[in-house]
Backbone as a ProteinNet text record, in pm:
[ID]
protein_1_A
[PRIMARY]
XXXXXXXXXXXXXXXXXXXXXXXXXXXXXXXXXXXXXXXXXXXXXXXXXXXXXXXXXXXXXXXXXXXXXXXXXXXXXXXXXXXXXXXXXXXXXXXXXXXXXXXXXXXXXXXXXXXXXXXXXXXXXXXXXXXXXXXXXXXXXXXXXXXXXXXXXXXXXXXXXXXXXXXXXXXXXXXXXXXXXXXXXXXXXXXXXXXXXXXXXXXXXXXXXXXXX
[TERTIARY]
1082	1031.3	962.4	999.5	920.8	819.8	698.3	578.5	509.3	619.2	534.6	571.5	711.4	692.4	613.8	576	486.5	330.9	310.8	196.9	184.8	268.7	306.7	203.9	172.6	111.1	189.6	125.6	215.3	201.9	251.4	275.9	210	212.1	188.8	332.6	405.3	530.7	590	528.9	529.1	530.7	383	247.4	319.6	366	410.3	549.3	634.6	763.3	753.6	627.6	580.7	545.5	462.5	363.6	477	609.9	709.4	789.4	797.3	878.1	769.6	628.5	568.1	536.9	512	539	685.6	755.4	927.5	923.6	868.6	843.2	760.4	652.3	582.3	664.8	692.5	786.8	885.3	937.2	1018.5	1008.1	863.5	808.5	767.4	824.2	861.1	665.3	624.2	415.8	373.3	235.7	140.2	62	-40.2	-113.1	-218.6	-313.8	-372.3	-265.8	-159.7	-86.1	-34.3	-7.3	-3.8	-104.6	-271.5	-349.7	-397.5	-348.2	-452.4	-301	-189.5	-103.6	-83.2	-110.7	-149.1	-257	-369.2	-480.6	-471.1	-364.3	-371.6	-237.3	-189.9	-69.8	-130	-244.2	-301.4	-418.2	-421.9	-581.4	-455.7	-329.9	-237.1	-253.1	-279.1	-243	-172.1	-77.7	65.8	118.2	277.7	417.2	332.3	244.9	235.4	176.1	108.5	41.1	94.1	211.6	291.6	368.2	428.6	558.2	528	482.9	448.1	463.2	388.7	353.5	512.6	596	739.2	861.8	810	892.9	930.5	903.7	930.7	999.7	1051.9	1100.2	1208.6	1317.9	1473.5	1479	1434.3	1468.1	1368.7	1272.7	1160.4	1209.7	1271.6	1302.3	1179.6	1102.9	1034.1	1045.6	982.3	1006.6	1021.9	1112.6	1133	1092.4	1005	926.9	1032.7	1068.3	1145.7	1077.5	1179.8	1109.2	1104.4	1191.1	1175.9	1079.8	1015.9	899	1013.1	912.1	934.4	874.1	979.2	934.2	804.2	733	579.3	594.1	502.2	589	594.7	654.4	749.3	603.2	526	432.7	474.1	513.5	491.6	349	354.9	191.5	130.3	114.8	-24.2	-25.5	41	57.8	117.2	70	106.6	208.1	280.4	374.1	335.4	236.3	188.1	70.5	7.1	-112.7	-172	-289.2	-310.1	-461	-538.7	-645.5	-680.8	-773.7	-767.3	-936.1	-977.2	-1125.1	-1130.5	-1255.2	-1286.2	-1417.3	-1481.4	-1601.1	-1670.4	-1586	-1605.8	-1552.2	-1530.5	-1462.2	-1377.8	-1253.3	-1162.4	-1172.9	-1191	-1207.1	-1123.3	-1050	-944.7	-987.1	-1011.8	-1039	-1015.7	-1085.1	-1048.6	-935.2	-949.1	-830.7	-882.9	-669.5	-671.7	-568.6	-460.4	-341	-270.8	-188.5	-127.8	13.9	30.2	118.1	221	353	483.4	473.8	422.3	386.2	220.1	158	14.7	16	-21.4	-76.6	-230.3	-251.2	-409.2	-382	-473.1	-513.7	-655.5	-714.1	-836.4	-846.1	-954	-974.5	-1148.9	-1135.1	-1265.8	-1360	-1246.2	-1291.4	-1238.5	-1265.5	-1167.3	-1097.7	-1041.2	-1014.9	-962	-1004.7	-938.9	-876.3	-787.5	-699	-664.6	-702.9	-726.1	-608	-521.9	-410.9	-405.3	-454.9	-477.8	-464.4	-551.2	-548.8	-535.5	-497.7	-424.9	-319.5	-264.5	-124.9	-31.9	94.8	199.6	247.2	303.8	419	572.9	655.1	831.1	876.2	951.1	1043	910.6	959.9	876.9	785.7	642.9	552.3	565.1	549.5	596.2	388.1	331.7	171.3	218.7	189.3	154.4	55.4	36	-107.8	-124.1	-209.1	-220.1	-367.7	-382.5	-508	-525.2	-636.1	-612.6	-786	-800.8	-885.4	-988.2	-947.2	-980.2	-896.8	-924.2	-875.6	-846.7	-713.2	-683.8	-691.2	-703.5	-676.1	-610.5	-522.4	-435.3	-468.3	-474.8	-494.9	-401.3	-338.2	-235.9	-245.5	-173.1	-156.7	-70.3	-107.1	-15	145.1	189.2	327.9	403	302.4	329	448.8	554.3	633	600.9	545.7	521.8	650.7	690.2	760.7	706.7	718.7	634.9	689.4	695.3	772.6	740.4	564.7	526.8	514.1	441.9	431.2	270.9	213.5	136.9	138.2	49.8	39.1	-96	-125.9	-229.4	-322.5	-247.2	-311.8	-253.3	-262	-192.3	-131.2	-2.7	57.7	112.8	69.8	142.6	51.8	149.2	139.6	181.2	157.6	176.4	314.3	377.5	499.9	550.6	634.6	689.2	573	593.4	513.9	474.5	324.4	240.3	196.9	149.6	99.9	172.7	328.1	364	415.4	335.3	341.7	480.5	564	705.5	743.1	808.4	852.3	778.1	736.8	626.3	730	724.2	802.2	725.7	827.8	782.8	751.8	623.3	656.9	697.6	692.3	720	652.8	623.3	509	558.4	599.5	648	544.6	501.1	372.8	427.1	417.8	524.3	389.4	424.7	334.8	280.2	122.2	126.1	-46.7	-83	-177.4	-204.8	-284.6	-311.1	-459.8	-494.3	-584.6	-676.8	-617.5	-660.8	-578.2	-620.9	-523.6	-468.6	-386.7	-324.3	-256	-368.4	-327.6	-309	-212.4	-221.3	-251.2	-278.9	-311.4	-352.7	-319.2	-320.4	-427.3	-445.6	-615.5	-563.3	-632.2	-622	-628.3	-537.9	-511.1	-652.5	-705.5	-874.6	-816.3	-843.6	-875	-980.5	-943.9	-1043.2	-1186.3	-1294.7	-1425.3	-1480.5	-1354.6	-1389.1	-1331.9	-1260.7	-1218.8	-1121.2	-1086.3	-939.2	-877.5	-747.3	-657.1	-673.4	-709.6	-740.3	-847.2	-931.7	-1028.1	-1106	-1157.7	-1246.8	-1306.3	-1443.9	-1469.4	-1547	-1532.6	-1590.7	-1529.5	-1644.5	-1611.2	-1518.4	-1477.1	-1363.2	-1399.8	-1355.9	-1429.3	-1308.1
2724.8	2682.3	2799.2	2802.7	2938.2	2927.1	3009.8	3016.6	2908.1	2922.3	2856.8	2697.8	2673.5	2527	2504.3	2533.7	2505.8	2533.8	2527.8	2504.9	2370.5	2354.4	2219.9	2092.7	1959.8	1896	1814.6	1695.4	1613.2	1498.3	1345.6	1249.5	1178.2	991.9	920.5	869.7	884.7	839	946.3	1110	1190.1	1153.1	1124.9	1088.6	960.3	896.9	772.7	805.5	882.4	922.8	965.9	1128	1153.6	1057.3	958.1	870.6	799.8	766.7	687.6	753.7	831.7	944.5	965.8	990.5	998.9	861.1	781.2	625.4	619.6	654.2	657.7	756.2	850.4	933	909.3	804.4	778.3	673.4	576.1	478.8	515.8	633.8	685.5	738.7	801.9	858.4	1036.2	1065	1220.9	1240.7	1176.3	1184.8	1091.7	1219.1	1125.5	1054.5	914.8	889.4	1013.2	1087.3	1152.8	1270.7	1303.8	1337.2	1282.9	1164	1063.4	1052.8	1019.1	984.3	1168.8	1274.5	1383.1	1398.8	1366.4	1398.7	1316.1	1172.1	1063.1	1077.8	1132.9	1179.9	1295.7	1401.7	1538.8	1500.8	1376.1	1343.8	1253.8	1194.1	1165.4	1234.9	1335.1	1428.4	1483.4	1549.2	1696.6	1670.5	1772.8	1828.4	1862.4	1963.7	2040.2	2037	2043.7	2081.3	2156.7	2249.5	2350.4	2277.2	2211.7	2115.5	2024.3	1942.1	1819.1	1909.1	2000.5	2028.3	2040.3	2095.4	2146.6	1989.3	1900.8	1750.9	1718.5	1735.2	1681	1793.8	1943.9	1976.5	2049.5	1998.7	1949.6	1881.1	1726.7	1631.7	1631.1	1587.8	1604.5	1504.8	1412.6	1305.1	1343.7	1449.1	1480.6	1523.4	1423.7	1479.1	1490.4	1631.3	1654.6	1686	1613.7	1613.9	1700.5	1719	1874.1	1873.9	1898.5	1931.6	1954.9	1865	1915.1	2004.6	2086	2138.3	2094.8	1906.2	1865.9	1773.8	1741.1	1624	1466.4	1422.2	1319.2	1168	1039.7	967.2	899.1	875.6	788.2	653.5	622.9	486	325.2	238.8	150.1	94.5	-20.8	-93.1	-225.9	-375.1	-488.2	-524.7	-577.3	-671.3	-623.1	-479.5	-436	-391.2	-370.2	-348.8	-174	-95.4	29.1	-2	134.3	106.4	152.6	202.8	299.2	307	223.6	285.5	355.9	384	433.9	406	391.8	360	413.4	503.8	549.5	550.1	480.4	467.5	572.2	664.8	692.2	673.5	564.9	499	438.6	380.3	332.8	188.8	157.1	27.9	19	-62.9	-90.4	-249.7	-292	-423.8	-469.7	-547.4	-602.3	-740.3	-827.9	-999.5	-1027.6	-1127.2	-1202.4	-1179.1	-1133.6	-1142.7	-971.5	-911	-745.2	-788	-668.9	-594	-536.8	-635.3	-608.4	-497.8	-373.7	-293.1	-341.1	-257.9	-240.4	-194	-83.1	-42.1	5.9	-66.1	-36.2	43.9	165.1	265.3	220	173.9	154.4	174.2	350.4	366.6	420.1	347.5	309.4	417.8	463.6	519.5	504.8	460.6	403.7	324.3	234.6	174.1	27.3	-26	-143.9	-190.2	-239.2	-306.9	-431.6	-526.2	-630.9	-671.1	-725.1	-760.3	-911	-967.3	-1094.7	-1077.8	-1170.8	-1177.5	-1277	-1359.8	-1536.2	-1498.3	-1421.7	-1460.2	-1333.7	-1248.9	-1107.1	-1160.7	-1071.3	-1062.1	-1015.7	-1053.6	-957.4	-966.1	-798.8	-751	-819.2	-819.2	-848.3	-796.4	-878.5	-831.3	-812.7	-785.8	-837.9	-709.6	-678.6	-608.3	-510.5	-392.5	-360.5	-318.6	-339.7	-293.4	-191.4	-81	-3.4	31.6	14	-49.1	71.2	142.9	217.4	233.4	177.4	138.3	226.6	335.6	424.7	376.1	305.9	278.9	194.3	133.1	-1.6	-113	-165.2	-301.5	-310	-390	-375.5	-560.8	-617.2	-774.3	-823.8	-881.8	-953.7	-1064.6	-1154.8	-1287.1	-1348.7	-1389.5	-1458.1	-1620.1	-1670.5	-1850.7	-1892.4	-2031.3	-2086.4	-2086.1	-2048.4	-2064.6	-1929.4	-1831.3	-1676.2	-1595.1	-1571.5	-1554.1	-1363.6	-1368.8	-1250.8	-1181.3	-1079.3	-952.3	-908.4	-871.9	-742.6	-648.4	-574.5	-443.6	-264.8	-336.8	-244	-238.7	-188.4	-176.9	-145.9	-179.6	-184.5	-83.8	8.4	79.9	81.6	18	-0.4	-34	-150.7	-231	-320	-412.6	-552.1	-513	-573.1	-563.5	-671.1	-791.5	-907.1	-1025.9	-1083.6	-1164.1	-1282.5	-1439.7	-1545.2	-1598.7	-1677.5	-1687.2	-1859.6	-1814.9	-2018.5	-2021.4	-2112.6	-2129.8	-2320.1	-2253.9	-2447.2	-2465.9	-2583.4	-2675	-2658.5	-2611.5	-2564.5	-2667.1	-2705	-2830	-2841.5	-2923.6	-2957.7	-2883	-2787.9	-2762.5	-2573	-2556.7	-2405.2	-2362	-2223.5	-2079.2	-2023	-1934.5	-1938.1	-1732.6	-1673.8	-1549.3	-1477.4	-1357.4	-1272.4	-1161.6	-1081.7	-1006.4	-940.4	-738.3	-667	-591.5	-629.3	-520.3	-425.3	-287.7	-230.5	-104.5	-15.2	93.8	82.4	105.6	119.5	74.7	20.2	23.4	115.4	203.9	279.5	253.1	192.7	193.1	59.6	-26.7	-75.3	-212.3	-287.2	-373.3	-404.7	-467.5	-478	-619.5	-723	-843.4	-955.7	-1040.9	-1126.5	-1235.2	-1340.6	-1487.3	-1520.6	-1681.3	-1727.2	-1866.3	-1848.9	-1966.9	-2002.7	-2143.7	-2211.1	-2158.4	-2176.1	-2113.5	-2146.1	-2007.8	-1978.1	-2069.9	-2196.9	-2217.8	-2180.8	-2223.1	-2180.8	-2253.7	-2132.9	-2218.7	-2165.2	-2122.1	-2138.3	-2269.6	-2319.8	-2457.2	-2469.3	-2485.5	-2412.5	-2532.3	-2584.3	-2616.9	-2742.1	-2770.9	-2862.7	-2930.6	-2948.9	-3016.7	-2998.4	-2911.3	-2868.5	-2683.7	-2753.6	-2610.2	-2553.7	-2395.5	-2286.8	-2143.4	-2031	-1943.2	-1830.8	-1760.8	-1673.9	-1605.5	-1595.4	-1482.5	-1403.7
-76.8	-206.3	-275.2	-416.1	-484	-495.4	-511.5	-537.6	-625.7	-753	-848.5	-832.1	-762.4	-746.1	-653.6	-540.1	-475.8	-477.4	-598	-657.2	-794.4	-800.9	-872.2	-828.9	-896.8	-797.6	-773.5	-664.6	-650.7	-670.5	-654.8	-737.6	-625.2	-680.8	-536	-455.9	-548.3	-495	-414.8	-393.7	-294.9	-168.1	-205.1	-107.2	3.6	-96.8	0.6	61.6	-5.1	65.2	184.6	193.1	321.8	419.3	336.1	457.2	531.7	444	505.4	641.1	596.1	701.3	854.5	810.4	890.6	986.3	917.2	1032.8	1048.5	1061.4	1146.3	1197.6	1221.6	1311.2	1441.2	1417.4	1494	1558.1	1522	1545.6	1683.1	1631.5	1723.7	1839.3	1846.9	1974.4	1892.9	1754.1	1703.9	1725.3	1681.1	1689.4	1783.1	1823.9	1870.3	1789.3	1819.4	1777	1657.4	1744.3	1704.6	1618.4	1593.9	1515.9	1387.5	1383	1291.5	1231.2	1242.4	1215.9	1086	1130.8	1082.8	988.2	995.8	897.7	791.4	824.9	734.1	626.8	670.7	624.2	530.5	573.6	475.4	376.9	439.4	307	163.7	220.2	132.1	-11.2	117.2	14.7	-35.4	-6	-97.1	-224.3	-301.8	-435.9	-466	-399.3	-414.4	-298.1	-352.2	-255.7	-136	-171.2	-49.4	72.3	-3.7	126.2	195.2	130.2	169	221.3	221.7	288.8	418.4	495	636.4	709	647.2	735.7	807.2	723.8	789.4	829.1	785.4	825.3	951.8	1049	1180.8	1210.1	1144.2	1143.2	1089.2	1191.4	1172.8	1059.6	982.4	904.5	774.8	790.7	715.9	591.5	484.1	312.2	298.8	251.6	185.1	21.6	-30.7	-203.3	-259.6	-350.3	-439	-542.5	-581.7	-714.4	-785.8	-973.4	-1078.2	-1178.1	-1262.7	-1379.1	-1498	-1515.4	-1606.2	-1590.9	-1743.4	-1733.1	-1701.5	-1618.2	-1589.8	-1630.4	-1645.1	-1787.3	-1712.7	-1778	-1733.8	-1670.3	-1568.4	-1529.8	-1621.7	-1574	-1631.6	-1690.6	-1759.4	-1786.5	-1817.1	-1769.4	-1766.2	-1808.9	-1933.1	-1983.1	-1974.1	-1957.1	-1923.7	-1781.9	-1735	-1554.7	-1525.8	-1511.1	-1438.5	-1367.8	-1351.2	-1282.1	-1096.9	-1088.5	-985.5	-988.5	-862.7	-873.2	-701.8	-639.2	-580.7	-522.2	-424.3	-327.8	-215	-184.2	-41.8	-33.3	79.9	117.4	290.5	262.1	393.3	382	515.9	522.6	427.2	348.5	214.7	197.8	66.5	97.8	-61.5	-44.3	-160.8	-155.7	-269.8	-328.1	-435.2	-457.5	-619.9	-556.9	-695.5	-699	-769.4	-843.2	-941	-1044.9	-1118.7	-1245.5	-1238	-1220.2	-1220	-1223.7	-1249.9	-1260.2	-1175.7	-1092	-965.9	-1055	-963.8	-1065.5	-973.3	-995.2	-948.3	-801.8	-798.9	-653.5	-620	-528.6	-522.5	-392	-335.7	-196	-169.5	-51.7	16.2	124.1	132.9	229.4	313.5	416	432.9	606.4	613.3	697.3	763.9	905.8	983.1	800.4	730.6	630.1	571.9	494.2	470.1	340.7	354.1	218.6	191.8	81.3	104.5	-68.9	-81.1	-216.8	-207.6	-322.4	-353	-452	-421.8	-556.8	-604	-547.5	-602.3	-771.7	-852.7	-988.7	-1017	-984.4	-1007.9	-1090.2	-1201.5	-1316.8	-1256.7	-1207.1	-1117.3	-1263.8	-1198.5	-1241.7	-1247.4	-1336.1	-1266	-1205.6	-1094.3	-1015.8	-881.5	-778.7	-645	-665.2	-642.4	-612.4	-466.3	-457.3	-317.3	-290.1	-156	-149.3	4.8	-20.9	83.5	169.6	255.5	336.2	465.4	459.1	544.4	638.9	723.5	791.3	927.3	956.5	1048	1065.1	1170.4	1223	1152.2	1073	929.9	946.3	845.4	790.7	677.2	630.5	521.5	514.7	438.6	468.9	273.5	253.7	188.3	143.1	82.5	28.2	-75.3	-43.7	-137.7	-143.2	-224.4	-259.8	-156.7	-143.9	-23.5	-92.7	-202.1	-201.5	-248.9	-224.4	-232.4	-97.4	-122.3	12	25.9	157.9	191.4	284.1	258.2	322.6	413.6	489.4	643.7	692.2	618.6	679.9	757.7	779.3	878.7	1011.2	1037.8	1184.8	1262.1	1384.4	1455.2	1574.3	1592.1	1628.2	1733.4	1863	1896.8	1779	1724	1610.6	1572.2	1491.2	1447.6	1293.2	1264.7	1151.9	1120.1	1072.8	1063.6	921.5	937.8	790.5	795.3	725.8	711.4	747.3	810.4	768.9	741	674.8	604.4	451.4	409.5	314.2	321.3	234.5	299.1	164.8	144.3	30.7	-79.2	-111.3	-276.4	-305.6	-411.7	-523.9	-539.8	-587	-629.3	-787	-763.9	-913.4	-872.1	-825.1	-868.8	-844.7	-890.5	-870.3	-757.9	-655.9	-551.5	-609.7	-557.2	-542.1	-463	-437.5	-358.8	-343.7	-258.6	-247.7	-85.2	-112.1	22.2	68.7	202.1	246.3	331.9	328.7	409.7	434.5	579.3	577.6	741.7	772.6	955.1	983.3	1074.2	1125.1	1236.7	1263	1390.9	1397.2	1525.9	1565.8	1485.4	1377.3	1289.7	1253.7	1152.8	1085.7	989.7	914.9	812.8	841.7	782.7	757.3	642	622.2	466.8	564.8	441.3	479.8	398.3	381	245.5	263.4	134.8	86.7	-15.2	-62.2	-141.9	-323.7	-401.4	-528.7	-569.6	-696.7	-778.8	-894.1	-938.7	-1068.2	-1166.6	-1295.1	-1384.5	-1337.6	-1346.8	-1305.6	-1154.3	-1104.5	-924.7	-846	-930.8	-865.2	-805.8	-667.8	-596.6	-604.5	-565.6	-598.5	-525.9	-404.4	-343.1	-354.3	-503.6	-584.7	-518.1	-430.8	-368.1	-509.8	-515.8	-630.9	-474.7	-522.4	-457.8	-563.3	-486.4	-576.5	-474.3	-585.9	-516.1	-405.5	-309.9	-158.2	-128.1
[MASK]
+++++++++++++++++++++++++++++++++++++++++++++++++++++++++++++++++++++++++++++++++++++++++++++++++++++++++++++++++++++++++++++++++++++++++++++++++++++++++++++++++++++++++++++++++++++++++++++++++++++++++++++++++++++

């Protein structure tokens, strides 16, 4: 890579290409734990190509991203919804509740930290939401409506990676959603589970009022 592209910065959809490559690597036996965990970590802080490249290229499957020299178009916006957004807590904490702007693709990743996402009264985007969940010695925890159909397409790593399955209480007639959690737990978790729909007021769905948690 030339100098000056590799000083370029880089995107989150980089960030997550690497992170992808790097949990199938681990997957495979290609990393250790403690290898995974410090490359996960510097794929997240990179600024430039120069920094992302090294993480995978070791790795027989490792596409590392090629920086273009044309501008590239801004992402898509539904209602008000980004197309991309991005989250990373170390010893800290990430929080979304009540009424926010679930984008197209959301990255959370949490380190010896947590995070939790309430989508109950979150605005989705069209077309299925993909959430990237990356938990290295944290918790990431999920909350969706009982007739929200969740995806699971990560993995557990001397940690738990799992999510609701079937769908319970959906009224006759609702539109069912959809919602893909994909990405790794090491050492940590990354769980959904679903609670009773936020009405207006705090009043959940099962005429039981309480406020959002």
């Amino acid at each position: 890579m030339e100098e000056e592209q590799a000083r370029m910065r880089v995107s989150d959809a980089d960030r997550h290409q690497v992170s992808e490559v790097l949990r199938e690597a681990a997957g495979e036996g290609r990393l250790d734990w403690e290898e995974l965990e410090q490359r996960l970590e510097a794929a997240y802080a990179a600024r430039t190509y120069a920094e992302l490249l090294p993480l995978t290229a070791d790795l027989p499957s490792g596409a590392t991203p090629v920086p273009v020299s044309a501008p590239q178009p801004p992402a898509r916006e539904v209602s008000g919804v980004s197309g991309t957004r991005r989250a990373f807590a170390m010893w800290g904490a990430v929080e979304r509740k009540g009424t926010w702007d679930l984008p197209d693709q959301l990255t959370v990743g949490v380190r010896m930290a947590g995070a939790q996402l309430d989508l109950r009264q979150a605005r989705w985007p069209e077309g299925v939401p993909v959430i990237s969940a990356y938990a290295v010695m944290g918790g990431v925890q999920i909350v969706v409506d009982p007739d929200t159909e969740v995806v699971m397409e990560g993995i557990g790593i001397m940690g738990g990676f799992a999510g609701p399955s079937g769908l319970v209480d959906q009224a006759p007639g609702t539109p069912t959603r959809r919602v893909r959690v994909r990405g790794v737990a090491f050492w940590g978790a990354v769980a959904v589970e679903r609670k009773h729909a936020i009405g207006p007021g705090g009043a959940a769905q099962d005429g039981v009022r309480r406020e959002p948690d």
